[in-house]
Short mmCIF file of C-alpha atoms in Angstrom, two decimals:
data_model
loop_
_atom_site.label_atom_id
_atom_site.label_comp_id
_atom_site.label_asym_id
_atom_site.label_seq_id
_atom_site.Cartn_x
_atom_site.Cartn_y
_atom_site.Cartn_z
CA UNK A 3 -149.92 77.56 104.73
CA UNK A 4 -152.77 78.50 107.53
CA UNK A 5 -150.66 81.42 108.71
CA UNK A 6 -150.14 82.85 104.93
CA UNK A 7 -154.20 82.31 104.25
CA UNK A 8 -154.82 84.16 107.89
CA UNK A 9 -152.61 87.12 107.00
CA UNK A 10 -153.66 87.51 103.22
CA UNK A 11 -157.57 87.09 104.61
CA UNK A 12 -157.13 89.49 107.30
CA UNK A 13 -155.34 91.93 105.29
CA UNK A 14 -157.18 92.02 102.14
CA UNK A 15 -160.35 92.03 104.09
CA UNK A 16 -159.56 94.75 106.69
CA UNK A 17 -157.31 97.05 105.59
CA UNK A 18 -158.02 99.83 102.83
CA UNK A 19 -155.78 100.57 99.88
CA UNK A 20 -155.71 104.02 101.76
CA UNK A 21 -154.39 102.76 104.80
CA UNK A 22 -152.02 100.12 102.93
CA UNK A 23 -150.26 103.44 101.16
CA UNK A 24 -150.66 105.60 104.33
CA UNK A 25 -148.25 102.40 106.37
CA UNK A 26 -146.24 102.18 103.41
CA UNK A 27 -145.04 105.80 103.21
CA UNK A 28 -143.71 105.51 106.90
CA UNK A 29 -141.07 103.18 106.02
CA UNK A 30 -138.22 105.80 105.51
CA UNK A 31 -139.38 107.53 109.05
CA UNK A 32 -139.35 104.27 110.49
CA UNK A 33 -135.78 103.61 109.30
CA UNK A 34 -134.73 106.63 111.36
CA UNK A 35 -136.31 106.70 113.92
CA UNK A 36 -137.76 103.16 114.66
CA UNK A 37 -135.12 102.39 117.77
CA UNK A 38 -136.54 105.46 119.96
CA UNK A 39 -139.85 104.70 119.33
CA UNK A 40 -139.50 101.53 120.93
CA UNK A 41 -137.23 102.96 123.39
CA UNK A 42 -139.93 105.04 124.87
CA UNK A 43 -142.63 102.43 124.04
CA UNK A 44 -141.13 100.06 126.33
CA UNK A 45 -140.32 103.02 129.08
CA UNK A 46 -143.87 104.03 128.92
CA UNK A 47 -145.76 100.69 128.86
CA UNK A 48 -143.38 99.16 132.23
CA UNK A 49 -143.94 102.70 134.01
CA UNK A 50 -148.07 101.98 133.39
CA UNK A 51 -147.78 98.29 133.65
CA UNK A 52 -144.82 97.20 135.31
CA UNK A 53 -146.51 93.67 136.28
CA UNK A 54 -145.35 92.96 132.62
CA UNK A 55 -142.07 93.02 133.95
CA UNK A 56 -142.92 89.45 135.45
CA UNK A 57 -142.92 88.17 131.02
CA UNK A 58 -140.28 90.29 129.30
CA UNK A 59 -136.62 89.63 129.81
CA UNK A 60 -134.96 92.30 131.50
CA UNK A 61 -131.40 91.50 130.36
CA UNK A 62 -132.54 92.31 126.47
CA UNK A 63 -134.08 95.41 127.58
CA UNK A 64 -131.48 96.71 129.45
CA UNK A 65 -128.74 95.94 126.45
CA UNK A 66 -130.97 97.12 123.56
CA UNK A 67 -131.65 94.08 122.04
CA UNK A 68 -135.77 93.91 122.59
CA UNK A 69 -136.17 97.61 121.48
CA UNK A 70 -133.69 96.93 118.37
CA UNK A 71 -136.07 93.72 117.68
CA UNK A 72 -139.04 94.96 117.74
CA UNK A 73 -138.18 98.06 115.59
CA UNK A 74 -137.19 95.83 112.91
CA UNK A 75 -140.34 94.13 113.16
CA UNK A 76 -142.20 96.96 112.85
CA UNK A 77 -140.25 98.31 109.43
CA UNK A 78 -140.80 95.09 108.27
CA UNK A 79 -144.75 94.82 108.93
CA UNK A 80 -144.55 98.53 107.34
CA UNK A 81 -142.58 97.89 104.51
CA UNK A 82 -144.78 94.35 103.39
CA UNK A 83 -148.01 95.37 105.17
CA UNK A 84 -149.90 94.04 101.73
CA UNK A 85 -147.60 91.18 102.02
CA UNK A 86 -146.98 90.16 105.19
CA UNK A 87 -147.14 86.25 103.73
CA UNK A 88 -142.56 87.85 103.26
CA UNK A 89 -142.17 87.90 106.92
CA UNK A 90 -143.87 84.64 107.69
CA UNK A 91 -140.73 83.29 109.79
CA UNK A 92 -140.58 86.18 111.70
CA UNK A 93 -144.57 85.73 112.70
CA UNK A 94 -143.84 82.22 113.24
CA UNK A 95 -140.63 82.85 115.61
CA UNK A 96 -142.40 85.38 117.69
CA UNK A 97 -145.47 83.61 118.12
CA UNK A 98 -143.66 80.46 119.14
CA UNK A 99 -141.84 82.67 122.03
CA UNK A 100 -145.19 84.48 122.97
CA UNK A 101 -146.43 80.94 123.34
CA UNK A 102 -143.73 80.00 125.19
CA UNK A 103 -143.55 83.18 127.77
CA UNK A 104 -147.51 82.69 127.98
CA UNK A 105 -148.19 86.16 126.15
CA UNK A 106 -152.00 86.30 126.38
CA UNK A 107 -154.66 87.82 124.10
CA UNK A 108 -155.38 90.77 126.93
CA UNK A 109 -151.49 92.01 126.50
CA UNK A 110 -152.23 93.10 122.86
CA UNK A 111 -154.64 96.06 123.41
CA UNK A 112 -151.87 97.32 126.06
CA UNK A 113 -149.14 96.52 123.60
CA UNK A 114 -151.06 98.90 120.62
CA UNK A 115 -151.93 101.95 123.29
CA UNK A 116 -148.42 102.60 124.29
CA UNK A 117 -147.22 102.02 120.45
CA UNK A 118 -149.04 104.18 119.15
CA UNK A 119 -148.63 107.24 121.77
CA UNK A 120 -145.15 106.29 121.24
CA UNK A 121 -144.91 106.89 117.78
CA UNK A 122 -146.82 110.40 118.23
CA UNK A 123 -144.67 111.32 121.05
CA UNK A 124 -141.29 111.16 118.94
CA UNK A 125 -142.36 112.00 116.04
CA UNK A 126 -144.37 114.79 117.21
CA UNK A 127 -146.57 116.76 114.50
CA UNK A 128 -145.27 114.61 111.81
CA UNK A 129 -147.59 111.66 113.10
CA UNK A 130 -150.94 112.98 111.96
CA UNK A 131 -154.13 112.01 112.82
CA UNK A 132 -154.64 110.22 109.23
CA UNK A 133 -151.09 108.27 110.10
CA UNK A 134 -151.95 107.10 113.56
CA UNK A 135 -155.17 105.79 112.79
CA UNK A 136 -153.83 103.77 110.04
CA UNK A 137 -151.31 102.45 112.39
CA UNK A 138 -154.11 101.39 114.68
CA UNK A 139 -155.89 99.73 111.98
CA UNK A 140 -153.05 97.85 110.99
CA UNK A 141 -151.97 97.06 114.58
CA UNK A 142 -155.50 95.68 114.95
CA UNK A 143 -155.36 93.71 112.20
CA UNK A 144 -152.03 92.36 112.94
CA UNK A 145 -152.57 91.36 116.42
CA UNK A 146 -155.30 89.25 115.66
CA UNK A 147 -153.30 87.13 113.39
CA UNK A 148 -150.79 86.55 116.47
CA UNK A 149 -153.86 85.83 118.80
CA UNK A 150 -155.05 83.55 116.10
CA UNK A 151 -151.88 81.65 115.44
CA UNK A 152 -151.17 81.79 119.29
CA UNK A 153 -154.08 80.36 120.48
CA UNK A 154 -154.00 77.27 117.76
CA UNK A 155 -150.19 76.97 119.34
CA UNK A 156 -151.69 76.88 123.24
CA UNK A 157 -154.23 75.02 122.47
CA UNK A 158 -152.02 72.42 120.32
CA UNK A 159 -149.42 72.56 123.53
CA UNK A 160 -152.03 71.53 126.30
CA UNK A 161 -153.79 68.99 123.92
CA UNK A 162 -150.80 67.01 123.37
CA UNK A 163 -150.29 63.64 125.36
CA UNK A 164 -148.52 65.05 128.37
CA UNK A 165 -149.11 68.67 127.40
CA UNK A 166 -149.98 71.55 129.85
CA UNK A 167 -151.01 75.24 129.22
CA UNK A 168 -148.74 78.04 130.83
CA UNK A 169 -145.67 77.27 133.02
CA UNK A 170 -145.75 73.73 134.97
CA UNK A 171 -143.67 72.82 138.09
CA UNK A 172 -140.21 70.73 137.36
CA UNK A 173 -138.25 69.35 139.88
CA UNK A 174 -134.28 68.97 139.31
CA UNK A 175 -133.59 64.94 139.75
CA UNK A 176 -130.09 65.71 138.08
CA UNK A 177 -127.06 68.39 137.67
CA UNK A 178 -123.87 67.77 135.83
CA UNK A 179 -121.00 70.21 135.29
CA UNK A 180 -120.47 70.05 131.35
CA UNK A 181 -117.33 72.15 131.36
CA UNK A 182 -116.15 75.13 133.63
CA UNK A 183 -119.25 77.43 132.27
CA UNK A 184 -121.67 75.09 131.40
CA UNK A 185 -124.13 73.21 133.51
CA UNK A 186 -126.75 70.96 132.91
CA UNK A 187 -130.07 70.66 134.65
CA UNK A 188 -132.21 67.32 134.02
CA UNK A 189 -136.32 68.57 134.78
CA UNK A 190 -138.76 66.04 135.75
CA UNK A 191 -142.38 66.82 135.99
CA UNK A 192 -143.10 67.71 140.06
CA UNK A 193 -146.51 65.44 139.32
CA UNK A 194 -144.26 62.69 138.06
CA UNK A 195 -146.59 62.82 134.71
CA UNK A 196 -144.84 61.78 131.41
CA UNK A 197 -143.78 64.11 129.12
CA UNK A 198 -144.85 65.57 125.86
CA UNK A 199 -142.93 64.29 122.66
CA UNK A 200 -140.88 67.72 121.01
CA UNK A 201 -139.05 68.18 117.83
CA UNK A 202 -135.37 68.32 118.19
CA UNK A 203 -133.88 71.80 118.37
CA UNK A 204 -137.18 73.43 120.45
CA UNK A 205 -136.44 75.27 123.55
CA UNK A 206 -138.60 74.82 127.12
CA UNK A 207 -139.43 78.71 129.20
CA UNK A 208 -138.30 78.76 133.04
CA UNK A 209 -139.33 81.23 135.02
CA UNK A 210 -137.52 81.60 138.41
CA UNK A 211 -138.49 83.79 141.36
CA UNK A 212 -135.24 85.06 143.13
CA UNK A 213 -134.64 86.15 146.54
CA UNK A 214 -135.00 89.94 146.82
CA UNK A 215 -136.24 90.81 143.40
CA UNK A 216 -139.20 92.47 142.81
CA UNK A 217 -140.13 90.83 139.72
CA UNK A 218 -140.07 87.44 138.16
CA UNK A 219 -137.55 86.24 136.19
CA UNK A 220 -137.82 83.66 132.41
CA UNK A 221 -135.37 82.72 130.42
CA UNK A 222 -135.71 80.17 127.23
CA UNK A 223 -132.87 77.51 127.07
CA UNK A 224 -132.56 75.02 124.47
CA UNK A 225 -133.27 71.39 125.02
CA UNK A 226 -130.30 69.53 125.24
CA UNK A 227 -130.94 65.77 125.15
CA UNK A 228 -133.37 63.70 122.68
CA UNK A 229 -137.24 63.73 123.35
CA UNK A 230 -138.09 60.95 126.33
CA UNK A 231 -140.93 60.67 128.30
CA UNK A 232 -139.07 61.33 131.29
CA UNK A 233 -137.32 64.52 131.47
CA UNK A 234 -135.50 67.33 129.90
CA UNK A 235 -132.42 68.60 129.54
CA UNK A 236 -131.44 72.18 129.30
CA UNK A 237 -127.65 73.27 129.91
CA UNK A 238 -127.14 76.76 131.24
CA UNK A 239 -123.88 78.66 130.52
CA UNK A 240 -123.00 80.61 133.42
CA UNK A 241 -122.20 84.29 132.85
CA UNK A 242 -119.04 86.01 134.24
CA UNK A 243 -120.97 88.44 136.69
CA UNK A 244 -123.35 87.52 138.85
CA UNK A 245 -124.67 91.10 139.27
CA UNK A 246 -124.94 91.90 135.43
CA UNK A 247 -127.72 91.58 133.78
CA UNK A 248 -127.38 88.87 131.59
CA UNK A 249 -125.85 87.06 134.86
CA UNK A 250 -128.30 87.20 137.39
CA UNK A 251 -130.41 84.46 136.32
CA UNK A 252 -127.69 81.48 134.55
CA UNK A 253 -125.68 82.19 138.35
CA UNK A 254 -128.64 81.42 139.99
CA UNK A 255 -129.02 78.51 138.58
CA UNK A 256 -125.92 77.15 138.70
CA UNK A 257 -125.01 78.70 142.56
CA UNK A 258 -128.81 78.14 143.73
CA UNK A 259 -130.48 75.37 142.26
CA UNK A 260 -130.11 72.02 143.01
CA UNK A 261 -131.05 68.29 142.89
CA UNK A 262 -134.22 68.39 144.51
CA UNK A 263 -135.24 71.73 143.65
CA UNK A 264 -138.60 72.96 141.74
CA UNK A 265 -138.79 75.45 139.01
CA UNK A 266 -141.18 76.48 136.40
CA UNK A 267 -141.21 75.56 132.65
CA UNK A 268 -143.19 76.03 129.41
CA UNK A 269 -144.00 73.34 126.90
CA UNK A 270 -141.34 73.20 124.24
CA UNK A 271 -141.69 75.40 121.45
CA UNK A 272 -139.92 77.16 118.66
CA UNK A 273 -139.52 76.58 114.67
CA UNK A 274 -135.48 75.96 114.81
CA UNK A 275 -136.05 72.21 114.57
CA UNK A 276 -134.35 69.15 112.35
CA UNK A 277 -136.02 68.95 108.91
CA UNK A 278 -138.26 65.79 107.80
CA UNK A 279 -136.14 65.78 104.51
CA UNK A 280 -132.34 65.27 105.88
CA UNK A 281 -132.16 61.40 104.99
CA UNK A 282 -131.98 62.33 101.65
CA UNK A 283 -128.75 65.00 102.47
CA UNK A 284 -125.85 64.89 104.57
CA UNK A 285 -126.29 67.26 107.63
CA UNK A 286 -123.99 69.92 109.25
CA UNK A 287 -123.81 70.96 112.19
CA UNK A 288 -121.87 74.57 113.03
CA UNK A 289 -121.86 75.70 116.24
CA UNK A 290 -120.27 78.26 118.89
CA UNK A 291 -120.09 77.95 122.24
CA UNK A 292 -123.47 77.32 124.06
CA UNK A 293 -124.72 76.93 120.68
CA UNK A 294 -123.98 73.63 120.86
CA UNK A 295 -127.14 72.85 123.00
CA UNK A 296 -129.85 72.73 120.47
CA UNK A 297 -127.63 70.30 118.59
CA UNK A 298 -127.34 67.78 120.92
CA UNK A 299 -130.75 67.10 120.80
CA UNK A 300 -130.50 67.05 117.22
CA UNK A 301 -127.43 64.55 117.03
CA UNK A 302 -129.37 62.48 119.15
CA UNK A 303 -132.06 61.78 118.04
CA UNK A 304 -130.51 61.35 114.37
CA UNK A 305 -128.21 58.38 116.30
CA UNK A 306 -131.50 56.89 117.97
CA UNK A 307 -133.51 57.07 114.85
CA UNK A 308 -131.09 57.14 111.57
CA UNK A 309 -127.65 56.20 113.00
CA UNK A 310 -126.15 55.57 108.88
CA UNK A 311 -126.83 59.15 108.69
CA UNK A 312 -123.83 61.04 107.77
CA UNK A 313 -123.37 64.15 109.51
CA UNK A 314 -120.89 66.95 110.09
CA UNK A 315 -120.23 68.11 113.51
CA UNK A 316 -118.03 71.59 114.09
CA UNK A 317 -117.72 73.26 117.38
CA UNK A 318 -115.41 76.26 117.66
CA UNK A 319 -115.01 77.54 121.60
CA UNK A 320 -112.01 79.13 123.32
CA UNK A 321 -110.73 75.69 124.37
CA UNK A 322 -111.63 72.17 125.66
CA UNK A 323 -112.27 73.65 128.79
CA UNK A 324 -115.04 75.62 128.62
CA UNK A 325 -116.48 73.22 125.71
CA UNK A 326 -119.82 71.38 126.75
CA UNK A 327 -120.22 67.03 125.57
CA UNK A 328 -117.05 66.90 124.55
CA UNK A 329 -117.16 63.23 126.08
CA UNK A 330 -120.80 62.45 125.09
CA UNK A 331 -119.86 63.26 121.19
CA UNK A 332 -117.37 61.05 121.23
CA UNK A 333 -119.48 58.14 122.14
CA UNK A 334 -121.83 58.83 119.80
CA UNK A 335 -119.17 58.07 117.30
CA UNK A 336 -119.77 54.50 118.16
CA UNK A 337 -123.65 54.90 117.28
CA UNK A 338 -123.49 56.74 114.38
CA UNK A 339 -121.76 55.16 111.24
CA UNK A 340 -120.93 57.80 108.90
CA UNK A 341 -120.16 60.78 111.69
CA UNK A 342 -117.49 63.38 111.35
CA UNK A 343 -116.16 65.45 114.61
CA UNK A 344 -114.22 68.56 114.29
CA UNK A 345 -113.47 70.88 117.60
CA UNK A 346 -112.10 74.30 116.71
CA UNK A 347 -110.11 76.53 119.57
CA UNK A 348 -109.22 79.98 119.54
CA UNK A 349 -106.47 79.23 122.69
CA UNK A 350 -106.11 75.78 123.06
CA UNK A 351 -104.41 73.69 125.80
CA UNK A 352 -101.55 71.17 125.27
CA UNK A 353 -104.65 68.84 126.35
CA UNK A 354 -106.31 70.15 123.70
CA UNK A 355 -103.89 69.53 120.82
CA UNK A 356 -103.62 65.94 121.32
CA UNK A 357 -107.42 65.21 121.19
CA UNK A 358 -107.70 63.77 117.89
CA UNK A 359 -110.93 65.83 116.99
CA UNK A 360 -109.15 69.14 117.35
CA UNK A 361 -108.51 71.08 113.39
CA UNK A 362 -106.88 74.14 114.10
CA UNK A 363 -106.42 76.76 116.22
CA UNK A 364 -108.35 79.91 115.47
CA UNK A 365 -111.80 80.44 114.13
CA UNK A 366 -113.87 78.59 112.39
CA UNK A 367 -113.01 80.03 108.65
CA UNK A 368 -113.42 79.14 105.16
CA UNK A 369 -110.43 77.22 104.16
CA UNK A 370 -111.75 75.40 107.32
CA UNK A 371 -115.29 74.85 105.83
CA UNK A 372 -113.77 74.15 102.10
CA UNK A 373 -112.15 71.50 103.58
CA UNK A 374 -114.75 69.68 105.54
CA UNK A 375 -118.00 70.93 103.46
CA UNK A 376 -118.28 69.18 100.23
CA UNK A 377 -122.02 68.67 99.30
CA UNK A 378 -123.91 71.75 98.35
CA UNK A 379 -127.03 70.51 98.85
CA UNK A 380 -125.93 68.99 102.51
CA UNK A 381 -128.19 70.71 105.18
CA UNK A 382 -126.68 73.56 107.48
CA UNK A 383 -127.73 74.12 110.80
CA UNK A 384 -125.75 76.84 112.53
CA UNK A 385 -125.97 78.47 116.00
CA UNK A 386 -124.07 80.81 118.36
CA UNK A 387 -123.32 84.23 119.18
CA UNK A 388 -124.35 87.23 117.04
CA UNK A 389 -120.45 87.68 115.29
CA UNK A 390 -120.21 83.84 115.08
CA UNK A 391 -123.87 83.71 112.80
CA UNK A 392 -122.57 87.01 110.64
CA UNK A 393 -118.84 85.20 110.19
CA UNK A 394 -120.43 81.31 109.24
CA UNK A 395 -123.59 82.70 107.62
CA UNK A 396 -121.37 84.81 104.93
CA UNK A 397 -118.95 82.49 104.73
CA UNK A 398 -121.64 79.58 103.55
CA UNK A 399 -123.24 82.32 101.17
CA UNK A 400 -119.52 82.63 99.54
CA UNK A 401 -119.01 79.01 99.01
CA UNK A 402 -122.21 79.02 97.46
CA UNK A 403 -124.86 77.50 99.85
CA UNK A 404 -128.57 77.70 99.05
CA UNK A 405 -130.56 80.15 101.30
CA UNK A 406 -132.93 77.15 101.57
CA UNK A 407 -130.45 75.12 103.15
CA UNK A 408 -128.97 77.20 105.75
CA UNK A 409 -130.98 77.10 108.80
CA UNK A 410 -129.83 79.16 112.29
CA UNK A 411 -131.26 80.38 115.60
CA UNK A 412 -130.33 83.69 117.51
CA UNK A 413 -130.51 82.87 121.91
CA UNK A 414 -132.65 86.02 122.34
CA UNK A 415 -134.11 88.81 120.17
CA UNK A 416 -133.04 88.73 116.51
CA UNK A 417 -131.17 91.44 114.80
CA UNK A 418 -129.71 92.11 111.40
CA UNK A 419 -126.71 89.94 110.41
CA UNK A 420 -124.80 92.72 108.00
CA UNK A 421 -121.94 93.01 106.39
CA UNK A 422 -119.93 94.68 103.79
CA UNK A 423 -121.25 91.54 100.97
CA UNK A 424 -125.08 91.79 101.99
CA UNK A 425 -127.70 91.15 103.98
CA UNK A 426 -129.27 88.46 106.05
CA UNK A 427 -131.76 88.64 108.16
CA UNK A 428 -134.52 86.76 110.40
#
């Protein structure tokens, strides 16, 4: 409710019904050409400021995905500048990962210089004076909503018992080899202080510095385990190539760091959390791959705090091998009375066929889901990679599941989840 007051304030307050029509009428130029303006916003801004390098995540920007992000979020912005109270969960997911990557008020006026000499330099003569400064105006105003909101979010993260501002050092009392790709790392606070409560489903930032690279190096990885005040869990998937981009940094970790080792960490963050109101619904959990990890927290602390909870659990991977907690799910069917496990592969072993949780071979589809999903108004929580969201999302939208009850998280920068029946996005 504070975030919708703060952007309907700051907006009806600062922005002219001139400049509201003036953002508005960009939206179809912004539709076209959105993607290379934030292609050369990003070139432009790291070739002025390339100590920024040490907070974005060079793995999106090299595949696309920050540029793509951020262009939707700026069609968006134009397209419900007079109500940006629509795109609320988008304001609340970025600020959260600001928070977390310890964006600071000082980055905006750099952020809004190279934006808007990016948006003149491709669009040339067709980004007039009058359009630019209304862009500037409404950059203004919408950067001091984020400062707003973000420094509420610091300030809320350092005040907490335990809390801290900014990254912290961790030391690794604990690694265990989940499955052949995934790898988990228990943290415990270098000072040996306890350890702020977080709401299941949050994510921690770690920031590593690695031999012979220029630049620092974060990446945010869900937490794993239930909130205790001793330490957390995140577990890593390792990527195939150690010299791709979106390799360098989950090798590291699992070739490089060990028990014993320090490393740097936010304070949890992030709005893809368990709901207050699940007791009153059943709750299902659909996950692929790593996207198990934020639901392990969640399962856990559900067995800890309401263990007559019934829940759905489906994992689809490309066999037991690779899956992660295979053995800890199945031991918290003796905690939880009411809990239902099903483990999809796409190439299962023989090992794999005689585990008793295994349903099928294949993909997690909708005869699969008609089977298993039989309350409407259950909650779904849903995570994985980009095609896994598009296939589950759809497929809950065809069997008739509420918007409102569908609940998912993209690992990195959002993007449009289209297909041939509609549209979802985040």
């Amino acid at each position: 409710m504070y975030i919708i007051i703060l952007l309907k304030r700051k907006v009806l307050t600062m922005l002219s019904k001139k400049t509201i029509e003036i953002i508005k009428s960009t939206v179809p130029v912004l539709e076209v050409h959105g993607t290379k303006i934030t292609e050369v916003f990003y070139k432009n801004m790291f070739q002025a400021h390339p100590e920024l390098l040490n907070i974005f995540n060079h793995t999106n920007q090299k595949q696309g995905r920050q540029q793509t992000a951020l262009a939707n979020t700026i069609l968006a912005a134009a397209k419900y500048i007079d109500k940006l109270e629509t795109i609320i969960p988008v304001v609340k997911q970025i600020a959260h990962k600001h928070r977390s990557l310890a964006v600071k008020p000082e980055h905006y006026p750099i952020v809004g210089q190279f934006l808007l000499s990016s948006i003149k330099e491709v669009l040339g003569d067709a980004a007039t004076e009058e359009i630019i400064n209304a862009w500037a105006e409404a950059y203004g105003v919408i950067a001091d909503v984020f400062i707003a909101i973000e420094k509420d979010m610091y300030k809320e993260a350092a005040d907490q018992t335990g809390g801290w501002n900014d990254y912290k050092n961790f030391r690794v009392i604990n690694k265990v080899k989940e499955s052949d790709c995934i790898t988990s790392f228990y943290l415990e606070a270098e000072d040996k202080s306890a350890l702020p409560s977080f709401s299941p489903g949050q994510y921690i930032s770690v920031r590593l510095s690695i031999p012979e690279e220029k630049y620092l190096f974060n990446r945010q990885y869900s937490l794993s385990a239930a909130s205790n005040k001793e330490y957390f869990r995140i577990s890593v998937k390792k990527e195939a190539e150690e010299n791709q981009p979106n390799g360098k940094v989950s090798n590291y970790l699992h070739n490089h760091i060990n028990i014993g080792d320090v490393i740097e960490a936010t304070a949890p963050a992030g709005e893809f959390t368990l709901k207050d109101s699940i007791e009153d619904s059943k709750v299902v959990f659909i996950s692929g791959g790593v996207g198990i990890t934020p639901f392990m927290s969640m399962v856990n602390t559900i067995a800890e705090n309401q263990p007559n909870q019934e829940i759905e659990f489906i994992h689809a991977s490309r066999n037991g091998n690779v899956q992660a907690f295979k053995e800890e799910l199945t031991t918290l069917e003796k905690k939880l009375t009411n809990f239902h496990l099903s483990f999809v592969y796409d190439n299962p072993t023989s090992e794999d066929r005689q585990n008793k949780h295994f349903k099928k071979q294949g993909f997690i589809d909708k005869d699969l889901l008609q089977t298993r999903l039989t309350q409407k108004n259950a909650h779904y929580y849903v995570c994985g990679p980009v095609p896994f969201l598009r296939s589950i999302l759809f497929t809950l939208k065809e069997l008739g599941i509420d918007d409102s009850n569908i609940h998912y998280e993209f690992f990195g920068p959002s993007v449009n989840l289209e297909n041939e029946n509609g549209t979802i996005t985040k």
